[in-house]
């Protein structure tokens, strides 16, 4: 799971196995360890009807409606976006890059533009 934070924008990108795990378990979490503490970023299933996010105790949580998770898992839907207070939210499938990159992309979704 990758996150990108730019200003008041938060974007989560998920690989194929992460989307499947989110669908089965309803929760994903990763940590980035710094010298004195860690930053945790997570996705949690919610019964609410929209994406929301919160930051507390070095933890960013994206709350994602169960219906959206089902669509992400079972359809070709690429992602969802919403606004939570002043923060713009986006969650999407992570596609393979069109450029050659050194990171492991073996679990990324096939890029639909690969044959363009």
PDB file of C-alpha atoms in Angstrom:
ATOM      1  CA  UNK A   1       0.000   0.000   0.000  1.00  0.00           C
ATOM      2  CA  UNK A   2       1.328   3.382  -0.941  1.00  0.00           C
ATOM      3  CA  UNK A   3       0.235   6.765   0.298  1.00  0.00           C
ATOM      4  CA  UNK A   4       0.889  10.129  -1.221  1.00  0.00           C
ATOM      5  CA  UNK A   5       0.340  13.288   0.752  1.00  0.00           C
ATOM      6  CA  UNK A   6       0.474  16.641  -0.981  1.00  0.00           C
ATOM      7  CA  UNK A   7      -0.957  19.657   0.793  1.00  0.00           C
ATOM      8  CA  UNK A   8      -4.525  18.773   1.758  1.00  0.00           C
ATOM      9  CA  UNK A   9      -4.640  15.767  -0.543  1.00  0.00           C
ATOM     10  CA  UNK A  10      -4.295  12.144   0.552  1.00  0.00           C
ATOM     11  CA  UNK A  11      -4.034   9.297  -1.963  1.00  0.00           C
ATOM     12  CA  UNK A  12      -3.874   5.566  -1.252  1.00  0.00           C
ATOM     13  CA  UNK A  13      -2.794   3.104  -3.967  1.00  0.00           C
ATOM     14  CA  UNK A  14      -3.371  -0.638  -3.559  1.00  0.00           C
ATOM     15  CA  UNK A  15      -1.919  -3.682  -5.320  1.00  0.00           C
ATOM     16  CA  UNK A  16      -3.994  -6.688  -6.378  1.00  0.00           C
ATOM     17  CA  UNK A  17      -3.283  -8.675  -3.205  1.00  0.00           C
ATOM     18  CA  UNK A  18      -4.013  -5.642  -1.013  1.00  0.00           C
ATOM     19  CA  UNK A  19      -7.397  -5.108  -2.687  1.00  0.00           C
ATOM     20  CA  UNK A  20      -8.185  -8.797  -2.162  1.00  0.00           C
ATOM     21  CA  UNK A  21      -7.111  -8.647   1.499  1.00  0.00           C
ATOM     22  CA  UNK A  22      -9.165  -5.506   2.088  1.00  0.00           C
ATOM     23  CA  UNK A  23     -12.170  -7.315   0.645  1.00  0.00           C
ATOM     24  CA  UNK A  24     -11.657 -10.366   2.861  1.00  0.00           C
ATOM     25  CA  UNK A  25     -10.511  -8.755   6.133  1.00  0.00           C
ATOM     26  CA  UNK A  26     -11.870  -5.208   5.839  1.00  0.00           C
ATOM     27  CA  UNK A  27      -8.642  -3.684   7.143  1.00  0.00           C
ATOM     28  CA  UNK A  28      -5.125  -2.877   5.883  1.00  0.00           C
ATOM     29  CA  UNK A  29      -2.266  -1.256   7.751  1.00  0.00           C
ATOM     30  CA  UNK A  30       1.372  -0.319   7.115  1.00  0.00           C
ATOM     31  CA  UNK A  31       4.001   1.526   9.134  1.00  0.00           C
ATOM     32  CA  UNK A  32       6.927   3.759   8.304  1.00  0.00           C
ATOM     33  CA  UNK A  33       9.487   3.751  11.099  1.00  0.00           C
ATOM     34  CA  UNK A  34      11.423   6.897  11.928  1.00  0.00           C
ATOM     35  CA  UNK A  35      14.198   7.273  14.503  1.00  0.00           C
ATOM     36  CA  UNK A  36      11.916   7.980  17.456  1.00  0.00           C
ATOM     37  CA  UNK A  37       8.442   6.860  16.352  1.00  0.00           C
ATOM     38  CA  UNK A  38       6.388   5.304  13.564  1.00  0.00           C
ATOM     39  CA  UNK A  39       3.709   6.624  11.238  1.00  0.00           C
ATOM     40  CA  UNK A  40       0.900   4.146  10.647  1.00  0.00           C
ATOM     41  CA  UNK A  41      -1.455   4.449   7.709  1.00  0.00           C
ATOM     42  CA  UNK A  42      -4.500   2.244   7.428  1.00  0.00           C
ATOM     43  CA  UNK A  43      -7.785   1.578   5.660  1.00  0.00           C
ATOM     44  CA  UNK A  44     -10.757   0.470   7.725  1.00  0.00           C
ATOM     45  CA  UNK A  45     -14.257  -0.597   6.702  1.00  0.00           C
ATOM     46  CA  UNK A  46     -17.031   1.755   7.764  1.00  0.00           C
ATOM     47  CA  UNK A  47     -20.812   1.599   7.601  1.00  0.00           C
ATOM     48  CA  UNK A  48     -20.934   5.268   6.573  1.00  0.00           C
ATOM     49  CA  UNK A  49     -21.718   6.146   2.972  1.00  0.00           C
ATOM     50  CA  UNK A  50     -18.597   8.123   2.077  1.00  0.00           C
ATOM     51  CA  UNK A  51     -14.833   8.124   2.436  1.00  0.00           C
ATOM     52  CA  UNK A  52     -13.581   9.878   5.547  1.00  0.00           C
ATOM     53  CA  UNK A  53     -10.153  10.183   7.110  1.00  0.00           C
ATOM     54  CA  UNK A  54      -8.708  10.952  10.498  1.00  0.00           C
ATOM     55  CA  UNK A  55      -5.249  11.496  11.964  1.00  0.00           C
ATOM     56  CA  UNK A  56      -4.581  10.733  15.609  1.00  0.00           C
ATOM     57  CA  UNK A  57      -1.590   9.459  17.602  1.00  0.00           C
ATOM     58  CA  UNK A  58       0.671   9.164  14.510  1.00  0.00           C
ATOM     59  CA  UNK A  59      -1.993   7.160  12.662  1.00  0.00           C
ATOM     60  CA  UNK A  60      -3.803   8.093   9.456  1.00  0.00           C
ATOM     61  CA  UNK A  61      -6.991   6.087   8.948  1.00  0.00           C
ATOM     62  CA  UNK A  62      -9.001   6.139   5.744  1.00  0.00           C
ATOM     63  CA  UNK A  63     -12.527   4.922   6.507  1.00  0.00           C
ATOM     64  CA  UNK A  64     -13.960   3.232   3.432  1.00  0.00           C
ATOM     65  CA  UNK A  65     -17.605   2.163   3.029  1.00  0.00           C
ATOM     66  CA  UNK A  66     -18.135  -1.579   2.678  1.00  0.00           C
ATOM     67  CA  UNK A  67     -20.031  -1.022  -0.598  1.00  0.00           C
ATOM     68  CA  UNK A  68     -17.019   0.783  -2.125  1.00  0.00           C
ATOM     69  CA  UNK A  69     -14.688  -1.997  -1.030  1.00  0.00           C
ATOM     70  CA  UNK A  70     -16.989  -4.524  -2.729  1.00  0.00           C
ATOM     71  CA  UNK A  71     -16.906  -2.513  -5.958  1.00  0.00           C
ATOM     72  CA  UNK A  72     -13.123  -2.174  -5.825  1.00  0.00           C
ATOM     73  CA  UNK A  73     -12.765  -5.947  -5.349  1.00  0.00           C
ATOM     74  CA  UNK A  74     -15.452  -7.207  -7.737  1.00  0.00           C
ATOM     75  CA  UNK A  75     -15.524  -4.722 -10.623  1.00  0.00           C
ATOM     76  CA  UNK A  76     -13.187  -2.855 -12.952  1.00  0.00           C
ATOM     77  CA  UNK A  77     -13.785   0.316 -10.935  1.00  0.00           C
ATOM     78  CA  UNK A  78     -10.377   2.007 -10.579  1.00  0.00           C
ATOM     79  CA  UNK A  79     -11.037   3.979  -7.410  1.00  0.00           C
ATOM     80  CA  UNK A  80     -13.053   6.420  -5.367  1.00  0.00           C
ATOM     81  CA  UNK A  81     -12.631  10.024  -4.278  1.00  0.00           C
ATOM     82  CA  UNK A  82     -14.285  12.251  -1.724  1.00  0.00           C
ATOM     83  CA  UNK A  83     -13.597  15.165   0.604  1.00  0.00           C
ATOM     84  CA  UNK A  84     -13.305  14.823   4.385  1.00  0.00           C
ATOM     85  CA  UNK A  85     -13.327  18.296   5.889  1.00  0.00           C
ATOM     86  CA  UNK A  86     -10.445  20.181   4.269  1.00  0.00           C
ATOM     87  CA  UNK A  87      -8.773  16.985   2.978  1.00  0.00           C
ATOM     88  CA  UNK A  88      -9.290  15.606  -0.511  1.00  0.00           C
ATOM     89  CA  UNK A  89      -9.256  11.780  -0.490  1.00  0.00           C
ATOM     90  CA  UNK A  90      -8.512   9.266  -3.244  1.00  0.00           C
ATOM     91  CA  UNK A  91      -8.155   5.508  -3.118  1.00  0.00           C
ATOM     92  CA  UNK A  92      -7.267   3.633  -6.281  1.00  0.00           C
ATOM     93  CA  UNK A  93      -5.829   0.470  -7.736  1.00  0.00           C
ATOM     94  CA  UNK A  94      -2.077   0.620  -8.348  1.00  0.00           C
ATOM     95  CA  UNK A  95      -1.329  -0.025 -12.036  1.00  0.00           C
ATOM     96  CA  UNK A  96       1.999  -1.004 -13.527  1.00  0.00           C
ATOM     97  CA  UNK A  97       3.973   1.994 -14.770  1.00  0.00           C
ATOM     98  CA  UNK A  98       4.346   2.629 -18.474  1.00  0.00           C
ATOM     99  CA  UNK A  99       7.955   3.713 -17.900  1.00  0.00           C
ATOM    100  CA  UNK A 100      10.669   1.360 -16.740  1.00  0.00           C
ATOM    101  CA  UNK A 101      11.000   1.693 -12.978  1.00  0.00           C
ATOM    102  CA  UNK A 102      13.099  -0.286 -10.546  1.00  0.00           C
ATOM    103  CA  UNK A 103      10.385  -1.019  -7.982  1.00  0.00           C
ATOM    104  CA  UNK A 104       8.713  -4.435  -7.929  1.00  0.00           C
ATOM    105  CA  UNK A 105       5.432  -4.131  -9.817  1.00  0.00           C
ATOM    106  CA  UNK A 106       4.621  -7.835 -10.027  1.00  0.00           C
ATOM    107  CA  UNK A 107       1.499  -7.429  -7.841  1.00  0.00           C
ATOM    108  CA  UNK A 108       0.234  -4.248  -9.511  1.00  0.00           C
ATOM    109  CA  UNK A 109      -2.842  -4.259 -11.699  1.00  0.00           C
ATOM    110  CA  UNK A 110      -2.156  -4.492 -15.446  1.00  0.00           C
ATOM    111  CA  UNK A 111      -2.063  -1.015 -16.927  1.00  0.00           C
ATOM    112  CA  UNK A 112      -5.015  -0.546 -19.328  1.00  0.00           C
ATOM    113  CA  UNK A 113      -2.881   1.840 -21.430  1.00  0.00           C
ATOM    114  CA  UNK A 114      -0.063  -0.655 -21.991  1.00  0.00           C
ATOM    115  CA  UNK A 115      -1.032  -1.240 -25.643  1.00  0.00           C
ATOM    116  CA  UNK A 116      -1.698   2.410 -26.522  1.00  0.00           C
TER     117      UNK A 116
END
